[in-house]
CSV table of C-alpha atoms in Angstrom, one decimal:
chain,number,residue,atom,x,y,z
A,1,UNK,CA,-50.6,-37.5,-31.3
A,2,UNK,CA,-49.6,-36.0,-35.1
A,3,UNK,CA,-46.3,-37.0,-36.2
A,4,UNK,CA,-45.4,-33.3,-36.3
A,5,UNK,CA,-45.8,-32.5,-32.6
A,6,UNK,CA,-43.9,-36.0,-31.7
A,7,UNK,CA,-41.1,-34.6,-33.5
A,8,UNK,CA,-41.3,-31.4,-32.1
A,9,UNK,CA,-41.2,-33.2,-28.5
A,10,UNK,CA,-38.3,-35.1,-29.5
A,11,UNK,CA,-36.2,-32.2,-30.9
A,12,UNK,CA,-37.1,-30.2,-27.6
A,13,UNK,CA,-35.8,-32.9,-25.3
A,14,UNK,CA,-32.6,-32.8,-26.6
A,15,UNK,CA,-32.2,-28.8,-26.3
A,16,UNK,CA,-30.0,-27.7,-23.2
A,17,UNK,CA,-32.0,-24.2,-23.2
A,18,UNK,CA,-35.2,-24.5,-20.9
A,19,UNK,CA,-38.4,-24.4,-23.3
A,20,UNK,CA,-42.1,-24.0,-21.7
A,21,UNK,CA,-45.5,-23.6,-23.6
A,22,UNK,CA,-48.0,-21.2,-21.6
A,23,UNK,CA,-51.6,-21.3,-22.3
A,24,UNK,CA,-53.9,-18.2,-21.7
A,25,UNK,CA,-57.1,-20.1,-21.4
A,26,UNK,CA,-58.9,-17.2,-19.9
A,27,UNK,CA,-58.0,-13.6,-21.8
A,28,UNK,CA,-56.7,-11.0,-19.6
A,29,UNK,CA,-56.6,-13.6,-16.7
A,30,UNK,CA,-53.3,-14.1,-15.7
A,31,UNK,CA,-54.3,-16.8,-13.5
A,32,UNK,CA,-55.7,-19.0,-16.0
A,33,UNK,CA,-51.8,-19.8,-17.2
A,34,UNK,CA,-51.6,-23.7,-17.7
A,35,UNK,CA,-47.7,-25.0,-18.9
A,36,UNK,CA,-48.6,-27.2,-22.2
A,37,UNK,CA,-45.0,-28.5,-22.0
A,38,UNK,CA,-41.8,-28.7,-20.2
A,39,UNK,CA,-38.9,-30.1,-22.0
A,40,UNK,CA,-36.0,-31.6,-19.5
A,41,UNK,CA,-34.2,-28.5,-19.3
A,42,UNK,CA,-36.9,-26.5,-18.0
A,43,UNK,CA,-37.6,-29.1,-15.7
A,44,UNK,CA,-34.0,-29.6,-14.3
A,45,UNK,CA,-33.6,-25.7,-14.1
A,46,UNK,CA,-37.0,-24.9,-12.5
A,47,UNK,CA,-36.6,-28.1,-10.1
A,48,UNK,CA,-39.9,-29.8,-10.9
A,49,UNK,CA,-41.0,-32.9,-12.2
A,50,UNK,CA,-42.8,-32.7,-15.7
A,51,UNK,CA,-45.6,-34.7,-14.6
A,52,UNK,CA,-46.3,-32.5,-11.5
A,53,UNK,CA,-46.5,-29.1,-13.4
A,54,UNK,CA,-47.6,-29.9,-16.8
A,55,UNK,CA,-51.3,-29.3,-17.8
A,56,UNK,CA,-51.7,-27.7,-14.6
A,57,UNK,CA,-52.7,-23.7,-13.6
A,58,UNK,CA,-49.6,-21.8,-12.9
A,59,UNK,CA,-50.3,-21.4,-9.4
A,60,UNK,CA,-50.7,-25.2,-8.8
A,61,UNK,CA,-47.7,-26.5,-10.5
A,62,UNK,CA,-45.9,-23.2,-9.3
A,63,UNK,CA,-46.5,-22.1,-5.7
A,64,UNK,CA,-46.2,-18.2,-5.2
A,65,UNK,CA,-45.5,-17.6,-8.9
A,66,UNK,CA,-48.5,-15.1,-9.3
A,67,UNK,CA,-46.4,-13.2,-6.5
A,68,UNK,CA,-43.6,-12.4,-9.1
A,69,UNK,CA,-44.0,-10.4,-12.9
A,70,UNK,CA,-43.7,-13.6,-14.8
A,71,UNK,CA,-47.3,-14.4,-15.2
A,72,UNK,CA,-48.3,-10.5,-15.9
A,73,UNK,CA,-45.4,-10.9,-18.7
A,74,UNK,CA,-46.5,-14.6,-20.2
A,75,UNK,CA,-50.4,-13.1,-20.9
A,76,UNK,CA,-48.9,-9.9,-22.0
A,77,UNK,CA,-46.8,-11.2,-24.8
A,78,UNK,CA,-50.0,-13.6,-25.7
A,79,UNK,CA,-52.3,-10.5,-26.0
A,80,UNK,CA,-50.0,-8.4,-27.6
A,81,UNK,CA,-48.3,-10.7,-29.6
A,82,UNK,CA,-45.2,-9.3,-29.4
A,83,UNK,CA,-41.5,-10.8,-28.2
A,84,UNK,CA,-40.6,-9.7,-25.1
A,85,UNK,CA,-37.1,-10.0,-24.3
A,86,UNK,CA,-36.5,-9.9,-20.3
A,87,UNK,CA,-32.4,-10.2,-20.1
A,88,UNK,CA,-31.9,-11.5,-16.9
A,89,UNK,CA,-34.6,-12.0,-14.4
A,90,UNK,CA,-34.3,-13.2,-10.8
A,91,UNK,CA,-36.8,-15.7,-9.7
A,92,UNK,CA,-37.7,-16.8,-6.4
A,93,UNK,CA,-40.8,-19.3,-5.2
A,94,UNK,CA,-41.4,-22.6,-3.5
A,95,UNK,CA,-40.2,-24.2,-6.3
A,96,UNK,CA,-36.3,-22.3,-7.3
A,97,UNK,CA,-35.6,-20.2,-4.0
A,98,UNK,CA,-33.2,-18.4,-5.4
A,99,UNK,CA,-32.3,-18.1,-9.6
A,100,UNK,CA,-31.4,-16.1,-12.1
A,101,UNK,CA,-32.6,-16.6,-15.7
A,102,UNK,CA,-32.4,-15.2,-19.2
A,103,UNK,CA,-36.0,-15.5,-20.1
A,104,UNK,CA,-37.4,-14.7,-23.5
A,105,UNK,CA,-41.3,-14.6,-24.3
A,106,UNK,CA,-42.2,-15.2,-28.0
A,107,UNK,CA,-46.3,-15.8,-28.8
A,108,UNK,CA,-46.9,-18.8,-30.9
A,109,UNK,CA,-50.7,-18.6,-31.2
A,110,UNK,CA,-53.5,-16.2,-29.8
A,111,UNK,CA,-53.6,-18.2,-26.8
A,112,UNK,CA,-50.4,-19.7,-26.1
A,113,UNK,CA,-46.4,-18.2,-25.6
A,114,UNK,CA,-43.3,-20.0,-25.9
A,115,UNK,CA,-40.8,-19.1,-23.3
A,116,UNK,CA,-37.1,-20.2,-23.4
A,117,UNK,CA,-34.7,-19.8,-20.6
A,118,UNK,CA,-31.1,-20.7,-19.1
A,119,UNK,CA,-30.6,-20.9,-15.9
A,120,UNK,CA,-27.6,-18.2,-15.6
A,121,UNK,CA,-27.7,-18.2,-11.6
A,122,UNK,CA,-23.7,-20.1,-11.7
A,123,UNK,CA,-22.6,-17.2,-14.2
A,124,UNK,CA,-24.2,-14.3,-12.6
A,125,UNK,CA,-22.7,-15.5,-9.2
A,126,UNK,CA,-19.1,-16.4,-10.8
A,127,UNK,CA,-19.8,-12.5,-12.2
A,128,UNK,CA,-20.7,-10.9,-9.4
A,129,UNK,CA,-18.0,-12.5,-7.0
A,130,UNK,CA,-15.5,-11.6,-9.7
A,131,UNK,CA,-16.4,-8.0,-9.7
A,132,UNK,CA,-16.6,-8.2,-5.8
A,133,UNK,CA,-12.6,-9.1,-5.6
A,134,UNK,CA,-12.3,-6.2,-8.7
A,135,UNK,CA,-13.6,-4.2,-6.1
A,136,UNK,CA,-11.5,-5.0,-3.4
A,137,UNK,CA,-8.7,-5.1,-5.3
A,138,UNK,CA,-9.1,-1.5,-6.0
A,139,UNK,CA,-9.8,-1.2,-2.4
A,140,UNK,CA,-6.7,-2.5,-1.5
A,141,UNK,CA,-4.9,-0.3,-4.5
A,142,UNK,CA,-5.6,2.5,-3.3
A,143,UNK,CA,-5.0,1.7,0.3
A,144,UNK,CA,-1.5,0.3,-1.0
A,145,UNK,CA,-1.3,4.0,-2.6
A,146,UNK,CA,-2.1,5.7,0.5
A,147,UNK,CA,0.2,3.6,2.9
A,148,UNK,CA,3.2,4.8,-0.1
A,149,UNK,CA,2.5,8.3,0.0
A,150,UNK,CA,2.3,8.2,4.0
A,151,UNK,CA,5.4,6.5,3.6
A,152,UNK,CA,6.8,9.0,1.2
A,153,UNK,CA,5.2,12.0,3.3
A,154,UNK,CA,6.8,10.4,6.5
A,155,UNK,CA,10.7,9.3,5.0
A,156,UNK,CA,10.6,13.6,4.4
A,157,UNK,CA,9.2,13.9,7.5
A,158,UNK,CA,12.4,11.8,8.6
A,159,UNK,CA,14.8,13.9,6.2
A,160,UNK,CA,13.8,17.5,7.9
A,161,UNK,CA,14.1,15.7,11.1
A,162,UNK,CA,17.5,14.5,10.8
A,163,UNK,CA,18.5,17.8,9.0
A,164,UNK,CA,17.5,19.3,11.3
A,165,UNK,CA,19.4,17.2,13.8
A,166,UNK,CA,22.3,17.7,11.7
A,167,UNK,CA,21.7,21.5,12.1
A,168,UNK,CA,21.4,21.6,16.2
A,169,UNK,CA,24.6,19.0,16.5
A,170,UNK,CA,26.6,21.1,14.3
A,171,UNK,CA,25.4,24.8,16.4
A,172,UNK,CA,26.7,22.5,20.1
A,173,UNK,CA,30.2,22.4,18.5
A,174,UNK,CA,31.2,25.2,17.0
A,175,UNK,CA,34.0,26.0,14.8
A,176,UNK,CA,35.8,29.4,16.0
A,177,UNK,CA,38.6,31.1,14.2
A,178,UNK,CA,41.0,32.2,16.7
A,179,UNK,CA,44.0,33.9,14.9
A,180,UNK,CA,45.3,33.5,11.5
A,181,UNK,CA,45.0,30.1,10.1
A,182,UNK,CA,44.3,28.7,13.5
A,183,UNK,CA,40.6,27.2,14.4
A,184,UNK,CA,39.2,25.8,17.5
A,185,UNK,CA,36.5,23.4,18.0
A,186,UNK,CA,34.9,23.3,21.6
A,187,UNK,CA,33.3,19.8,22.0
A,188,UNK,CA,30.5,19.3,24.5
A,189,UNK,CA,28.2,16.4,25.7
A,190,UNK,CA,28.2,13.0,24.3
A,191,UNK,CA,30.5,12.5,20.7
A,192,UNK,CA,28.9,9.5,19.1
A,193,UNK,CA,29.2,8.2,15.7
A,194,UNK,CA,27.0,9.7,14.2
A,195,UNK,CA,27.7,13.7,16.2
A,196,UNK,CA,31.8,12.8,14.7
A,197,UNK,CA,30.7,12.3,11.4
A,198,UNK,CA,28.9,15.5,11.1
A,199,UNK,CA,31.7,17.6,13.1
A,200,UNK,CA,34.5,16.2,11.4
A,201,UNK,CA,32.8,17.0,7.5
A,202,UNK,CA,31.9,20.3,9.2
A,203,UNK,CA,35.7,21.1,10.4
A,204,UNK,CA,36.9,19.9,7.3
A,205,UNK,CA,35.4,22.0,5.2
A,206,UNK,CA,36.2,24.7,7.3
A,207,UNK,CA,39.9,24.0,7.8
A,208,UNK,CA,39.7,23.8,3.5
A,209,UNK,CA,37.6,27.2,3.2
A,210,UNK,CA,39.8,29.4,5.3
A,211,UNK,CA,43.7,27.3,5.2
A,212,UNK,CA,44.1,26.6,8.5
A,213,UNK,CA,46.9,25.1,9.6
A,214,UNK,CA,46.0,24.5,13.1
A,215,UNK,CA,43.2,23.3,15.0
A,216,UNK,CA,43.0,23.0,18.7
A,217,UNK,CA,40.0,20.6,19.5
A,218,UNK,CA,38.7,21.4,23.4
A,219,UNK,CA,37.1,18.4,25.4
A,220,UNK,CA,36.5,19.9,28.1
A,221,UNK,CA,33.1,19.6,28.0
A,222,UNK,CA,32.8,16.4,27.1
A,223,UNK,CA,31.5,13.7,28.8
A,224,UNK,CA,33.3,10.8,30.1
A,225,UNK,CA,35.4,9.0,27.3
A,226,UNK,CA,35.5,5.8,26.5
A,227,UNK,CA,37.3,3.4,23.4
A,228,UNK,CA,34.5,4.6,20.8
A,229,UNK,CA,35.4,8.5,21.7
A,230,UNK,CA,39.0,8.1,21.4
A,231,UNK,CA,38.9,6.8,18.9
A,232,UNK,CA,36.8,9.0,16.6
A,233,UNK,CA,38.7,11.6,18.0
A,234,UNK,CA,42.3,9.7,16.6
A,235,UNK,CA,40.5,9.9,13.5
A,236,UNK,CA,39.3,13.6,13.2
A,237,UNK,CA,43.1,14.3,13.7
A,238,UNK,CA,44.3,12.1,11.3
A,239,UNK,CA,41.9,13.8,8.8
A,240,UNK,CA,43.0,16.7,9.7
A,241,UNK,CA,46.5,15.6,8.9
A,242,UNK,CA,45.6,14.5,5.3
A,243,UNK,CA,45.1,18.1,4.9
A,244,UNK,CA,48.3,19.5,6.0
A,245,UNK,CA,46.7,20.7,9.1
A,246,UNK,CA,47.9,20.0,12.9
A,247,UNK,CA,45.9,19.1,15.5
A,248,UNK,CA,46.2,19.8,19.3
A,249,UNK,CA,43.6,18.5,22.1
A,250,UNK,CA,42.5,20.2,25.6
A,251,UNK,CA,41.1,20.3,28.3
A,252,UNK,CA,41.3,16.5,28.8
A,253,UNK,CA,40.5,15.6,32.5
A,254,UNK,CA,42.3,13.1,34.4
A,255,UNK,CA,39.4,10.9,34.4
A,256,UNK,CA,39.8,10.5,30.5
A,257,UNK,CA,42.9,10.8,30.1
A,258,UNK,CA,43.0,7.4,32.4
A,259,UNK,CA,40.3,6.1,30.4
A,260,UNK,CA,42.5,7.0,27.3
A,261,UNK,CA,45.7,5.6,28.5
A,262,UNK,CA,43.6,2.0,28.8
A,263,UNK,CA,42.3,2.5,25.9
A,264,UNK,CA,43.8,1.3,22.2
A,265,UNK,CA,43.4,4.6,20.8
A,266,UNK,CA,47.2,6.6,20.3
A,267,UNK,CA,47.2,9.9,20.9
A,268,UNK,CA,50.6,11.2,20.3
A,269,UNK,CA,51.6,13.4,24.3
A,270,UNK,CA,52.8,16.0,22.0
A,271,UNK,CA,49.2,16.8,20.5
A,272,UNK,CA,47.7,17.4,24.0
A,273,UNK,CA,48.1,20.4,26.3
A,274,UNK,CA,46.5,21.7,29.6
A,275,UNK,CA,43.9,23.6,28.0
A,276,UNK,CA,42.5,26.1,24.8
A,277,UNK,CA,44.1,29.1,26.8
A,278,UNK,CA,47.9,27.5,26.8
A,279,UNK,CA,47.7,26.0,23.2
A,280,UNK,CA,46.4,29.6,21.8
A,281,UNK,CA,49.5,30.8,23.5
A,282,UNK,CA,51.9,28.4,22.7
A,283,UNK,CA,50.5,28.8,18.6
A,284,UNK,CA,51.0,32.5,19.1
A,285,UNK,CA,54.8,32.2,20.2
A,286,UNK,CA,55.5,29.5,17.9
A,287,UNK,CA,54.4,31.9,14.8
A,288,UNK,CA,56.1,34.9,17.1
A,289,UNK,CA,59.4,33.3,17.2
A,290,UNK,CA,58.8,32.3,13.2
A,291,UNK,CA,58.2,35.9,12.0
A,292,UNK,CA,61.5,37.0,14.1
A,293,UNK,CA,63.4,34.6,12.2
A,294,UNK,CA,67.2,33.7,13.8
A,295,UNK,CA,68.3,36.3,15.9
């Protein structure tokens, strides 16, 4: 063997790119391929011993090759003598069942084509895996979007709603103006927490729009009472007092006003009468005997 191709063997043994010599013995017949050489590379990458392949026709050394373009692409670079540049090709035979390479074809003689490879199957996978979780991370973006704005859309949803809660609890108690500077508030049904907190902002805005000085509050309706209700009602009358304004409760049954008694809440006697018909008149006579001054 010359010096020259020893050399040349040498230099492609220690390359890491895959380098194979084809060699169109027959023109135009794809099938006449034989591989000339196989440096280590190509062999490692393709999965083949060099003595099993080399020297032999394309179809020996590589089962169910002439089933893929490569061979068509091998004699057409030969013929043409042109470099054909494939980017990445998938491959698939008996020999690599499943690769990805970036081949390119360059002629060396009128016969023969030098084609270099590297195995990119590793890179192409690592690739397409990282696009994949890309992918779902968009995926999961724009569900993380959609499950804010249904959140958003539903917290309004849950503003309305308890406006409008707001709305009906304020219509079931009422704020009346009876006489001049005198209010009533008829109470009905359950007074919770949260029904006291939007009565008692309601009266007192009330008491502050139109001066009252009196307010007769009427449980009548009310349900039974317990610590909680005596309580919230102890404290609408002390807000009441912050703004000068006097309280009076009525209609209290004898149920709750047992269930008051037992209770912690201290409701001053004076601030409770029989019922709104006696405290309007008892108001009435008060400012009656005022305006007639001392007789």
């Amino acid at each position: 063997m010359p010096l020259s191709a020893v050399a040349l063997g040498g230099v492609l043994d220690l390359l890491s790119v895959g380098v194979c010599v084809w060699e169109l013995e027959v023109p135009g017949e794809r099938e006449s391929l034989v591989l000339r050489i196989c440096n280590p590379a190509a062999a490692r990458f393709l999965n083949v011993r060099v003595e099993d392949v080399l020297n032999k026709q394309i179809a020996i050394g590589f089962p169910g090759s002439l089933d893929t373009p490569l061979p068509g692409v091998f004699t057409q670079a030969i013929e043409s003598q042109t470099t054909m540049e494939l980017g990445d090709v998938p491959y698939k035979d008996e020999i690599v069942p499943d690769g990805v390479f970036s081949v390119v074809v360059r002629p060396l003689s009128e016969s023969r084509a030098l084609v270099e490879f590297t195995n990119v199957t590793d890179e192409r996978r690592a690739q397409a895996k990282s696009e994949a979780m890309l992918e779902a991370a968009e995926v999961a973006r724009s569900e993380a979007q959609a499950v804010a704005k249904s959140a958003k859309a539903l917290d309004e949803k849950l503003q309305v709603i308890e406006a409008q809660k707001r709305d009906i609890i304020a219509l079931t108690a009422p704020i009346l103006e009876v006489g001049a500077g005198v209010l009533a508030l008829p109470l009905a049904g359950n007074f919770d927490l949260q029904r006291s907190e939007i009565v008692r902002e309601k009266l007192l805005d009330a008491v502050s729009a139109t001066k009252a000085r009196e307010v007769v509050i009427d449980v009548t309706g009310l349900g039974e009472m317990d610590e909680m209700t005596a309580n919230e009602l102890v404290r609408l009358t002390r807000s009441l007092a912050l703004l000068g304004t006097r309280a009076y409760l009525t209609g209290i049954s004898g149920a709750n006003a047992q269930a008051l008694v037992s209770s912690n809440a201290q409701i001053p006697a004076g601030m409770c009468m029989r019922n709104l018909e006696s405290a309007l008149r008892l108001l009435r006579d008060r400012r009656g005997r005022a305006s007639a001054g001392p007789g």
